[in-house]
mmCIF file of C-alpha atoms and ligand atoms in Angstrom:
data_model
loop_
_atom_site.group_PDB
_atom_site.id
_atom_site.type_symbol
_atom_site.label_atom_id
_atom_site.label_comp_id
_atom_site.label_asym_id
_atom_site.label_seq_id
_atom_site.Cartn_x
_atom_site.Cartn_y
_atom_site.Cartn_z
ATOM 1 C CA UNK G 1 71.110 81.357 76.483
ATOM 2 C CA UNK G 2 73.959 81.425 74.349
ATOM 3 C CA UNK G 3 73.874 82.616 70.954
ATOM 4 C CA UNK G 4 74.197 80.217 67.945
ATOM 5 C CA UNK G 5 75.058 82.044 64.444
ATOM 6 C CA UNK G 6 73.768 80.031 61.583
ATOM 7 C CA UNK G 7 74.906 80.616 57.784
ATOM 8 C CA UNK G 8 73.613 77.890 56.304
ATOM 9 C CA UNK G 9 70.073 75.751 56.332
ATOM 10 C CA UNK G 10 72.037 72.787 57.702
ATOM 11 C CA UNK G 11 73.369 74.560 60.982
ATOM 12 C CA UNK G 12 70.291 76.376 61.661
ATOM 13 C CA UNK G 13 68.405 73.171 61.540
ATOM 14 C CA UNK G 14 70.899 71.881 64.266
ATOM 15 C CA UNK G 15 70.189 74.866 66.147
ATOM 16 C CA UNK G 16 66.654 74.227 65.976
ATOM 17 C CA UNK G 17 66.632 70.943 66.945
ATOM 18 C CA UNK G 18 68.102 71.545 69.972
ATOM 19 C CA UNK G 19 65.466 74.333 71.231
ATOM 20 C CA UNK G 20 62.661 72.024 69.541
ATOM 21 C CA UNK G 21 64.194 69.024 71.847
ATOM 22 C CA UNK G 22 64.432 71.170 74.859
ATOM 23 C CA UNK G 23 60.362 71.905 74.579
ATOM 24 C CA UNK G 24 61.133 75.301 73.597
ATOM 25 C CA UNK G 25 58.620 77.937 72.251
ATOM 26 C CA UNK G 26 60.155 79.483 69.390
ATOM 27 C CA UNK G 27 59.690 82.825 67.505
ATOM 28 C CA UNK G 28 61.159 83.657 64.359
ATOM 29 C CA UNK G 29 61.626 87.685 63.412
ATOM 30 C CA UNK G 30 62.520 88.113 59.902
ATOM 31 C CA UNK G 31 64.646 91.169 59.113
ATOM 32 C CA UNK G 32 67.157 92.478 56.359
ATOM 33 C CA UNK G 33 69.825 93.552 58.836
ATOM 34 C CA UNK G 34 71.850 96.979 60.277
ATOM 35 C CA UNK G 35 69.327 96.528 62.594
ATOM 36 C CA UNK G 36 68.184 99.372 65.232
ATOM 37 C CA UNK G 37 66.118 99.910 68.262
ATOM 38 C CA UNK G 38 62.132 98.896 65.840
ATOM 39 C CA UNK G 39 64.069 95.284 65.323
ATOM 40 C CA UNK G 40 65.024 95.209 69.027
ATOM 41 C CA UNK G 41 61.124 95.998 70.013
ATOM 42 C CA UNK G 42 60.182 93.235 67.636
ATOM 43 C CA UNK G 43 62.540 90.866 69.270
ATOM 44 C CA UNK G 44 61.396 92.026 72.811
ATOM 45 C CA UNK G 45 57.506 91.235 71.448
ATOM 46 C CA UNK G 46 58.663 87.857 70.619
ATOM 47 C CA UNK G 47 60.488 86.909 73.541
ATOM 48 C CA UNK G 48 56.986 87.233 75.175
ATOM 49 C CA UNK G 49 55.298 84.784 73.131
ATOM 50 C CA UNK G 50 58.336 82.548 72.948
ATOM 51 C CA UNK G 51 60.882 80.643 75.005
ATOM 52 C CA UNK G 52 63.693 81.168 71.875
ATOM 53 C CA UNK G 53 64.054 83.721 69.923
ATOM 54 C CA UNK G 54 65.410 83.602 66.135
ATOM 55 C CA UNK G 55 66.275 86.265 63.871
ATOM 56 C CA UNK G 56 67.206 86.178 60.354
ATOM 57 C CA UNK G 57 69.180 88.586 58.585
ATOM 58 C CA UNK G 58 68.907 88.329 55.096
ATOM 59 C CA UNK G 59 69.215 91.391 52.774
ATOM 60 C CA UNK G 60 66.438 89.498 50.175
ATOM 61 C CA UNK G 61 67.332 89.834 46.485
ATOM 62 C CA UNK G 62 64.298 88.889 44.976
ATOM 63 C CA UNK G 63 62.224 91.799 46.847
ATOM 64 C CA UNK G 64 64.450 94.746 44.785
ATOM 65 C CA UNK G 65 63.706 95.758 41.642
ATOM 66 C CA UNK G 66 66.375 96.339 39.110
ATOM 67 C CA UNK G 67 67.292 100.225 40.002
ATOM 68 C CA UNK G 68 66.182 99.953 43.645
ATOM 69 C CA UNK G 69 68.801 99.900 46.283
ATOM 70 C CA UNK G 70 69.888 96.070 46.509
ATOM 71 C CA UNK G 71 73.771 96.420 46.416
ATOM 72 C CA UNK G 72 73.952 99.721 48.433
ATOM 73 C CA UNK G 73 71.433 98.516 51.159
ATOM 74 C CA UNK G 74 73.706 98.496 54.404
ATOM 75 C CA UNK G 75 75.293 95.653 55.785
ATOM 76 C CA UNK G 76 76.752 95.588 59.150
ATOM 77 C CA UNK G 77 76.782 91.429 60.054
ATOM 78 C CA UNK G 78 79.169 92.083 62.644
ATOM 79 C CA UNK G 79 77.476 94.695 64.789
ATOM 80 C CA UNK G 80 74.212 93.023 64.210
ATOM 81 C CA UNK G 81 75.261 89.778 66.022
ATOM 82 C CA UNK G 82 76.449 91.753 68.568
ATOM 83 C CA UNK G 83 73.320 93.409 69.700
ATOM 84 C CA UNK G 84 70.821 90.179 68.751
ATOM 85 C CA UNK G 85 73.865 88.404 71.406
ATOM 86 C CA UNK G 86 72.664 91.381 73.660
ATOM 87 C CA UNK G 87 68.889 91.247 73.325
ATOM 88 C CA UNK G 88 69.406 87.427 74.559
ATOM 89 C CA UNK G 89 68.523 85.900 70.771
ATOM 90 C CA UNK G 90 68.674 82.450 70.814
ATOM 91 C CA UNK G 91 69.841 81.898 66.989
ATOM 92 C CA UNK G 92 70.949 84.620 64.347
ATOM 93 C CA UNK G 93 70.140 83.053 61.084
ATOM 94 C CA UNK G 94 72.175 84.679 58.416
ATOM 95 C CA UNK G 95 72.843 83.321 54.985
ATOM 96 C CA UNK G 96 73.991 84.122 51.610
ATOM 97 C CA UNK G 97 71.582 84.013 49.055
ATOM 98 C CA UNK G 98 72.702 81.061 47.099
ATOM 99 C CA UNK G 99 71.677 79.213 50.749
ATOM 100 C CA UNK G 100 68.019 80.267 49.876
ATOM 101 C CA UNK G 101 68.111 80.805 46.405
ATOM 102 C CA UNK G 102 70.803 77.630 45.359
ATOM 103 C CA UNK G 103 70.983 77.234 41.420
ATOM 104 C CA UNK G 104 68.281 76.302 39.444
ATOM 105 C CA UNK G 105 65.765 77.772 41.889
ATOM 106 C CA UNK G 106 62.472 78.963 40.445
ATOM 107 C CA UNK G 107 59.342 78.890 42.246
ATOM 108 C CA UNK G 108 57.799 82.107 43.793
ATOM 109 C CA UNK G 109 54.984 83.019 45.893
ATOM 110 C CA UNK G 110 52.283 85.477 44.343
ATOM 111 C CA UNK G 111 51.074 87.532 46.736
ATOM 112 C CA UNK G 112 47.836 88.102 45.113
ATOM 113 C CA UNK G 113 45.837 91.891 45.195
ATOM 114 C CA UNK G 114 46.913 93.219 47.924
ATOM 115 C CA UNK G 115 50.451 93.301 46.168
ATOM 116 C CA UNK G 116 49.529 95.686 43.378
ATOM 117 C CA UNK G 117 47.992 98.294 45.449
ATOM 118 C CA UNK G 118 49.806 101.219 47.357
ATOM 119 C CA UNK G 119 53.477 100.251 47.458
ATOM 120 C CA UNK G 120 52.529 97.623 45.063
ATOM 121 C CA UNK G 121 52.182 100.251 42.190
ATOM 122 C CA UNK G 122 55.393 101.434 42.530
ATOM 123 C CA UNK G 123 57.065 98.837 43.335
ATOM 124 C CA UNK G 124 56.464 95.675 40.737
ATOM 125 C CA UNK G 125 57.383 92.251 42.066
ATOM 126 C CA UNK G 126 58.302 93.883 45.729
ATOM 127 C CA UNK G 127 55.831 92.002 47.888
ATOM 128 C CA UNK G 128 55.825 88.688 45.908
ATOM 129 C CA UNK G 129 59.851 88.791 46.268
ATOM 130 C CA UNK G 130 58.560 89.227 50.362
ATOM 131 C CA UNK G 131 56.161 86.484 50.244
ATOM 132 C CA UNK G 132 58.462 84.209 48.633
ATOM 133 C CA UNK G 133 61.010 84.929 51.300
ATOM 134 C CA UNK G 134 59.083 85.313 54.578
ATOM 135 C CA UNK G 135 57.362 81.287 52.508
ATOM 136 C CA UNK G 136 60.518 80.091 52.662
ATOM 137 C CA UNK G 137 61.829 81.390 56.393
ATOM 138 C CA UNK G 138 58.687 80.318 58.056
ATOM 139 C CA UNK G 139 59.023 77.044 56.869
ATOM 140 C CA UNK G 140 62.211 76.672 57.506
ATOM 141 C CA UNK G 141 62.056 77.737 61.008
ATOM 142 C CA UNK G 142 58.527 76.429 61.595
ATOM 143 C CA UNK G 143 58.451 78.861 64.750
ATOM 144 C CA UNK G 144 55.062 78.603 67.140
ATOM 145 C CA UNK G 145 54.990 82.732 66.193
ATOM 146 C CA UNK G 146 56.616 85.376 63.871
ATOM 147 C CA UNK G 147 56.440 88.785 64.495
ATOM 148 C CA UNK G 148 56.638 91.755 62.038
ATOM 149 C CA UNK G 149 56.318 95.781 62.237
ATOM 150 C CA UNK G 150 53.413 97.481 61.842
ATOM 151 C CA UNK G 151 56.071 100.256 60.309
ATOM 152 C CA UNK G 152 55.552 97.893 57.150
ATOM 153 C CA UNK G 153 52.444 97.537 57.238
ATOM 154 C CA UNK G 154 51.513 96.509 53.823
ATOM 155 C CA UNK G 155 53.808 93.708 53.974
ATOM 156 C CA UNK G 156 52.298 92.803 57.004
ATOM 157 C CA UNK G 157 48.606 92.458 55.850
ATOM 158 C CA UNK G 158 49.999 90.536 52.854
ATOM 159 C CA UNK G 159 51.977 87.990 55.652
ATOM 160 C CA UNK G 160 48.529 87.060 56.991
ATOM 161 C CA UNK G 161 47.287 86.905 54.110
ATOM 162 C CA UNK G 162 49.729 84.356 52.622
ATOM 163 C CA UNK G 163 49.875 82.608 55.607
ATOM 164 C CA UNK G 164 46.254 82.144 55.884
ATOM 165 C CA UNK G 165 45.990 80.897 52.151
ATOM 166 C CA UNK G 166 48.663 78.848 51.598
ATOM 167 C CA UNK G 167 47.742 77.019 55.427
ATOM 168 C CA UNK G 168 50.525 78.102 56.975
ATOM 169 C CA UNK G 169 49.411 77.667 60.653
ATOM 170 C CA UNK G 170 51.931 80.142 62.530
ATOM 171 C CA UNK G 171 50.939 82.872 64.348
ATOM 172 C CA UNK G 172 51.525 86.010 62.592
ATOM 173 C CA UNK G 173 51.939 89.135 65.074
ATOM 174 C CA UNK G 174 52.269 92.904 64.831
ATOM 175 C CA UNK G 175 54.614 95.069 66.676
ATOM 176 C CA UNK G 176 54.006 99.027 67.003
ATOM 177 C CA UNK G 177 56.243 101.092 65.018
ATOM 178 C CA UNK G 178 59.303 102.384 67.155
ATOM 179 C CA UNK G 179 59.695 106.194 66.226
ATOM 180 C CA UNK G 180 62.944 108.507 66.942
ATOM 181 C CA UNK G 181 62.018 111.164 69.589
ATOM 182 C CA UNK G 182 61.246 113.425 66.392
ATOM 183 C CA UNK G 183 58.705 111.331 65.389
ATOM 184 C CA UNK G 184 60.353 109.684 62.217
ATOM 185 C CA UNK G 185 59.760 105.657 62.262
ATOM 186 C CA UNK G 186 62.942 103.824 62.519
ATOM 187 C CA UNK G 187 64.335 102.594 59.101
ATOM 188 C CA UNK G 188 67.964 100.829 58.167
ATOM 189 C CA UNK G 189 67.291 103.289 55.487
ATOM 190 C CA UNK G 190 67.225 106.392 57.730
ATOM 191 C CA UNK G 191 70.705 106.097 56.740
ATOM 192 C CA UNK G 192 70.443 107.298 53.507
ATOM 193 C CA UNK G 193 69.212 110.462 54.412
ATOM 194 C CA UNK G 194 71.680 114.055 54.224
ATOM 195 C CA UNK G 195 71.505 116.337 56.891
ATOM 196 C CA UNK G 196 68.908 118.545 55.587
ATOM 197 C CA UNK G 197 66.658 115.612 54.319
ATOM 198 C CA UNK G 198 66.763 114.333 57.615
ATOM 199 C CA UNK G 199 65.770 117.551 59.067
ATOM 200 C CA UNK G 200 62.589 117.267 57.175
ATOM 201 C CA UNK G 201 61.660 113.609 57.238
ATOM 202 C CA UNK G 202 59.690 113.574 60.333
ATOM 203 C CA UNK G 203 57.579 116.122 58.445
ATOM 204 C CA UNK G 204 56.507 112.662 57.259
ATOM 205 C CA UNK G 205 54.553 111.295 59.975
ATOM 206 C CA UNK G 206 53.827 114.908 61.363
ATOM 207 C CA UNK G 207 51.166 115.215 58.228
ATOM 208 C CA UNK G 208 50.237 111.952 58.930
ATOM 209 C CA UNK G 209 48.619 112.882 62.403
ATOM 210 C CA UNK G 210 47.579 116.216 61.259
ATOM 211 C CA UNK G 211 44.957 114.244 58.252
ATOM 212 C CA UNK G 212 44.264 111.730 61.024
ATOM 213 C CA UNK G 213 43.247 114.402 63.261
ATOM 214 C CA UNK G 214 41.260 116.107 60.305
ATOM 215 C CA UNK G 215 39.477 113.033 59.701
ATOM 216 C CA UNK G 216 38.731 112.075 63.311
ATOM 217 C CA UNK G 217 36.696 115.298 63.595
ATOM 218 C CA UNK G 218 35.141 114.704 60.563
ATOM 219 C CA UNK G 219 34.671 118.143 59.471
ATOM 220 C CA UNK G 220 36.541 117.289 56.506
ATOM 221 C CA UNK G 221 35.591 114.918 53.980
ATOM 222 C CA UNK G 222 38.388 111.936 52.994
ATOM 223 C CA UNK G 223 39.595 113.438 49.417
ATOM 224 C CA UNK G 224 40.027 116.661 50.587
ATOM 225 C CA UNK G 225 42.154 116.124 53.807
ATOM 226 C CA UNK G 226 44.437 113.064 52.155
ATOM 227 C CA UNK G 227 44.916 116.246 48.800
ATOM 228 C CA UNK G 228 45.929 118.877 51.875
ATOM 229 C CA UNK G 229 48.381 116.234 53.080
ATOM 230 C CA UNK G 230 49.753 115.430 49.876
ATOM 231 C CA UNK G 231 50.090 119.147 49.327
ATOM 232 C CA UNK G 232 51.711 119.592 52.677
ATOM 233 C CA UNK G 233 54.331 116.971 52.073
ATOM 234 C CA UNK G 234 55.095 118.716 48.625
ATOM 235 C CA UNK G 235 55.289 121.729 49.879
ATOM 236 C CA UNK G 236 57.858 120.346 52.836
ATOM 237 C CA UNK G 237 60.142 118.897 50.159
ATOM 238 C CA UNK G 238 59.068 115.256 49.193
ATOM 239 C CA UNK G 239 57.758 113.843 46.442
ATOM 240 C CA UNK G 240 54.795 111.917 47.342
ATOM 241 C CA UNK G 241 53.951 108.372 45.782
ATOM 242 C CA UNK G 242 50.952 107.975 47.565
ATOM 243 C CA UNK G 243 48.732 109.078 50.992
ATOM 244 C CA UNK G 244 45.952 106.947 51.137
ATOM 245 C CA UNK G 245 43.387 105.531 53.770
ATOM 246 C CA UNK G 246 42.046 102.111 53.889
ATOM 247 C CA UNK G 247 40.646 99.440 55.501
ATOM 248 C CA UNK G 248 42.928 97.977 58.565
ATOM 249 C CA UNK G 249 42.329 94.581 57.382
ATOM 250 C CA UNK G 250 41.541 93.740 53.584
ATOM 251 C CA UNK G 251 43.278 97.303 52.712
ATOM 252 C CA UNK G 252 40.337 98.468 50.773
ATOM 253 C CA UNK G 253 39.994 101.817 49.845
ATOM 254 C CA UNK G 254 37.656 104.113 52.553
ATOM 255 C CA UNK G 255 36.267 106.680 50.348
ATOM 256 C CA UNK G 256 34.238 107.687 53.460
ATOM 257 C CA UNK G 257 36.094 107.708 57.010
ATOM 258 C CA UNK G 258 35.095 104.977 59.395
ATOM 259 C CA UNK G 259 36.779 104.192 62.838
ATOM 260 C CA UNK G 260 38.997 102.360 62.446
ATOM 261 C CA UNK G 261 40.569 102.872 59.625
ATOM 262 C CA UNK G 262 44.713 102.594 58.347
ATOM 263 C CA UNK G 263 46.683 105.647 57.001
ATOM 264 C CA UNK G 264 49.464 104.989 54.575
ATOM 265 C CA UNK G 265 52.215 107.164 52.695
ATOM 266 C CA UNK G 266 55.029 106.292 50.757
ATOM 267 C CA UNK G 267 57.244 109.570 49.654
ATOM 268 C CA UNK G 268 60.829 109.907 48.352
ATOM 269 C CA UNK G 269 63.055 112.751 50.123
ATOM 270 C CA UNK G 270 65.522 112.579 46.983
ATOM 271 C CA UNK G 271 66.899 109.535 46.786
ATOM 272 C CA UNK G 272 65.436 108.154 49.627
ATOM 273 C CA UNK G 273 61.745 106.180 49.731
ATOM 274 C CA UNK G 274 60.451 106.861 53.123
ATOM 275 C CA UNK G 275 56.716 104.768 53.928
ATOM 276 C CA UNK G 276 54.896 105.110 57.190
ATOM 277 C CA UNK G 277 51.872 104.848 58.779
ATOM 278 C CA UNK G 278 48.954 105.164 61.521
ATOM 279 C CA UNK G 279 45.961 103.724 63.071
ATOM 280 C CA UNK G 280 42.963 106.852 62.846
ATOM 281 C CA UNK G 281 40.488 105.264 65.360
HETATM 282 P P1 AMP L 1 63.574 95.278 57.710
HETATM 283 O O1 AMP L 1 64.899 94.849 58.286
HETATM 284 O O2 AMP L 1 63.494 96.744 57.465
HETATM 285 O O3 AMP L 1 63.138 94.421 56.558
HETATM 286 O O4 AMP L 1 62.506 95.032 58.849
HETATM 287 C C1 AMP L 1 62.417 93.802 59.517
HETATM 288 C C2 AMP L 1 61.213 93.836 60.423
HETATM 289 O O5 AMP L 1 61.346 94.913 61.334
HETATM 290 C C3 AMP L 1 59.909 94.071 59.659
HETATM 291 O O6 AMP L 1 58.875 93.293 60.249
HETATM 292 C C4 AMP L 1 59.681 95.537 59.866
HETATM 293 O O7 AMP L 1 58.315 95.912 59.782
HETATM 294 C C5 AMP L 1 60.200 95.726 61.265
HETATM 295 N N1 AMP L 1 60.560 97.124 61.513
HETATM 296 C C6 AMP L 1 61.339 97.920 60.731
HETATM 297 N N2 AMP L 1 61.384 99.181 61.244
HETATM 298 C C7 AMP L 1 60.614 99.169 62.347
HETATM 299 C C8 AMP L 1 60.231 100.165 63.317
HETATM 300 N N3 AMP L 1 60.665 101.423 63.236
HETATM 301 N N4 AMP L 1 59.413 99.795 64.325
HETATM 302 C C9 AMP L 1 58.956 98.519 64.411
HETATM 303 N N5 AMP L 1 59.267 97.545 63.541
HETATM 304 C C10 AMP L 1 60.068 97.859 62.519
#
């Protein structure tokens, strides 16, 4: 299948016709770009469910706050193509924000209480910016399936969620988070990191499995193994903006550990926000 690069809505609703008149199962993976082996996995996922594959790269402006990252977030179009052209992607959807956002725009999803919990308290106005974008992409796309990372998976819960409420009937899927072989997850913001912050970063999901394992054998109770965690990841270097477990579903607190359950953190490594987290069954 060759590979159709759209930059507008109008060309990637040409492409699209063409799969749709074809009979083709489509999947739609939403990313932000410089894109690395966790988008490729995602793509692989879809290309199971789907006959057609299309990605959008879209560095999202209304998801930043004002001193987060936005301008410096990488941006490597070129390179991107050519690995989606690779993975056999059917349509690389990449436009510049006035495309999605043209003048005068002004409606927003609200992503409701699940966006003012973990990341959601630190980051104000982060996951309605994603629910207004992901709104906006699935409808434009109106894929059979999207697929997202579990390496995000906030945003994912809060995906369902919208799509549920707002009668969005696409299939909403989860991909496993792709790890290097140190055990850090994957991130376009990886990049970020200096040579001695990366040396510690996989400390990151290394206290994530030790609490996990502390709260599988339930010897220790919840507070006390998520405060050793948080002490360990001080201790390593970060600073810690949360390390919480909840509820794999509605993301309710779990004061008391019950199988299974979700383990979150979110914790800076200088200028750098790492998040991450794992299934304790
Ligand atoms: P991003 O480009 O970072 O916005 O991510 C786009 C999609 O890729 C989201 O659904 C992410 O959850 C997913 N993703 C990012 N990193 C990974 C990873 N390491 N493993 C699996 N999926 C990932």
């Amino acid at each position: 299948m060759q590979l159709t690069v759209a930059r507008d809505m109008d060309s990637l609703q040409d492409a699209l016709a063409e799969l749709v008149l074809a009979g083709k199962r489509i999947a739609l993976v939403p990313t932000m770009g410089a894109l690395h082996d966790g988008h490729v996995s995602l793509v692989r996922q879809a290309q199971e469910l789907a006959d057609a594959v299309v990605v959008s790269i879209f560095v999202n402006p209304t998801q930043f706050g004002p001193n987060e990252d936005f301008t410096k977030y990488p941006r490597m179009l070129e390179s991107d193509i050519k690995k989606m052209d690779e993975a056999r992607v059917a349509i690389v959807y990449a436009p510049e924000p006035d495309d999605l956002y043209p003048v005068g725009y002004s409606t927003s999803v609200s992503a409701g209480a699940l966006a003012t919990i973990l990341c959601g308290r630190f980051r104000p106005g982060h996951f309605d910016g994603v629910a207004t974008i992901v709104t906006k992409l699935l409808l434009r796309t109106l894929p059979h399936v999207a697929v997202f990372g579990e390496k995000d998976y906030q945003q994912l819960c809060i995906i369902r969620r919208v799509a549920s409420d707002l009668d969005i009937a696409i299939d909403i899927v989860g991909a496993p988070t792709v790890r290097e072989a140190d055990g850090l997850a994957m991130s376009s913001r990886n990049a970020y990191l200096s040579e001695k912050e990366r040396a510690i970063a996989p400390k990151l999901h290394e206290v994530l499995q030790t609490v996990g394992n502390a709260l599988r054998s339930a010897s220790v109770p919840v507070k006390a193994a998520l405060d050793q965690g948080i002490a360990a990841l001080k201790k390593a270097g970060f600073e810690v903006d949360y390390l919480e477990l909840r509820e794999p579903d509605t993301l309710e607190a779990m004061e008391q550990f019950e199988s299974p359950a979700r383990l979150l953190a979110a914790a800076w490594l200088g200028k750098t926000r790492l998040i991450d987290n794992i299934e304790v069954e």
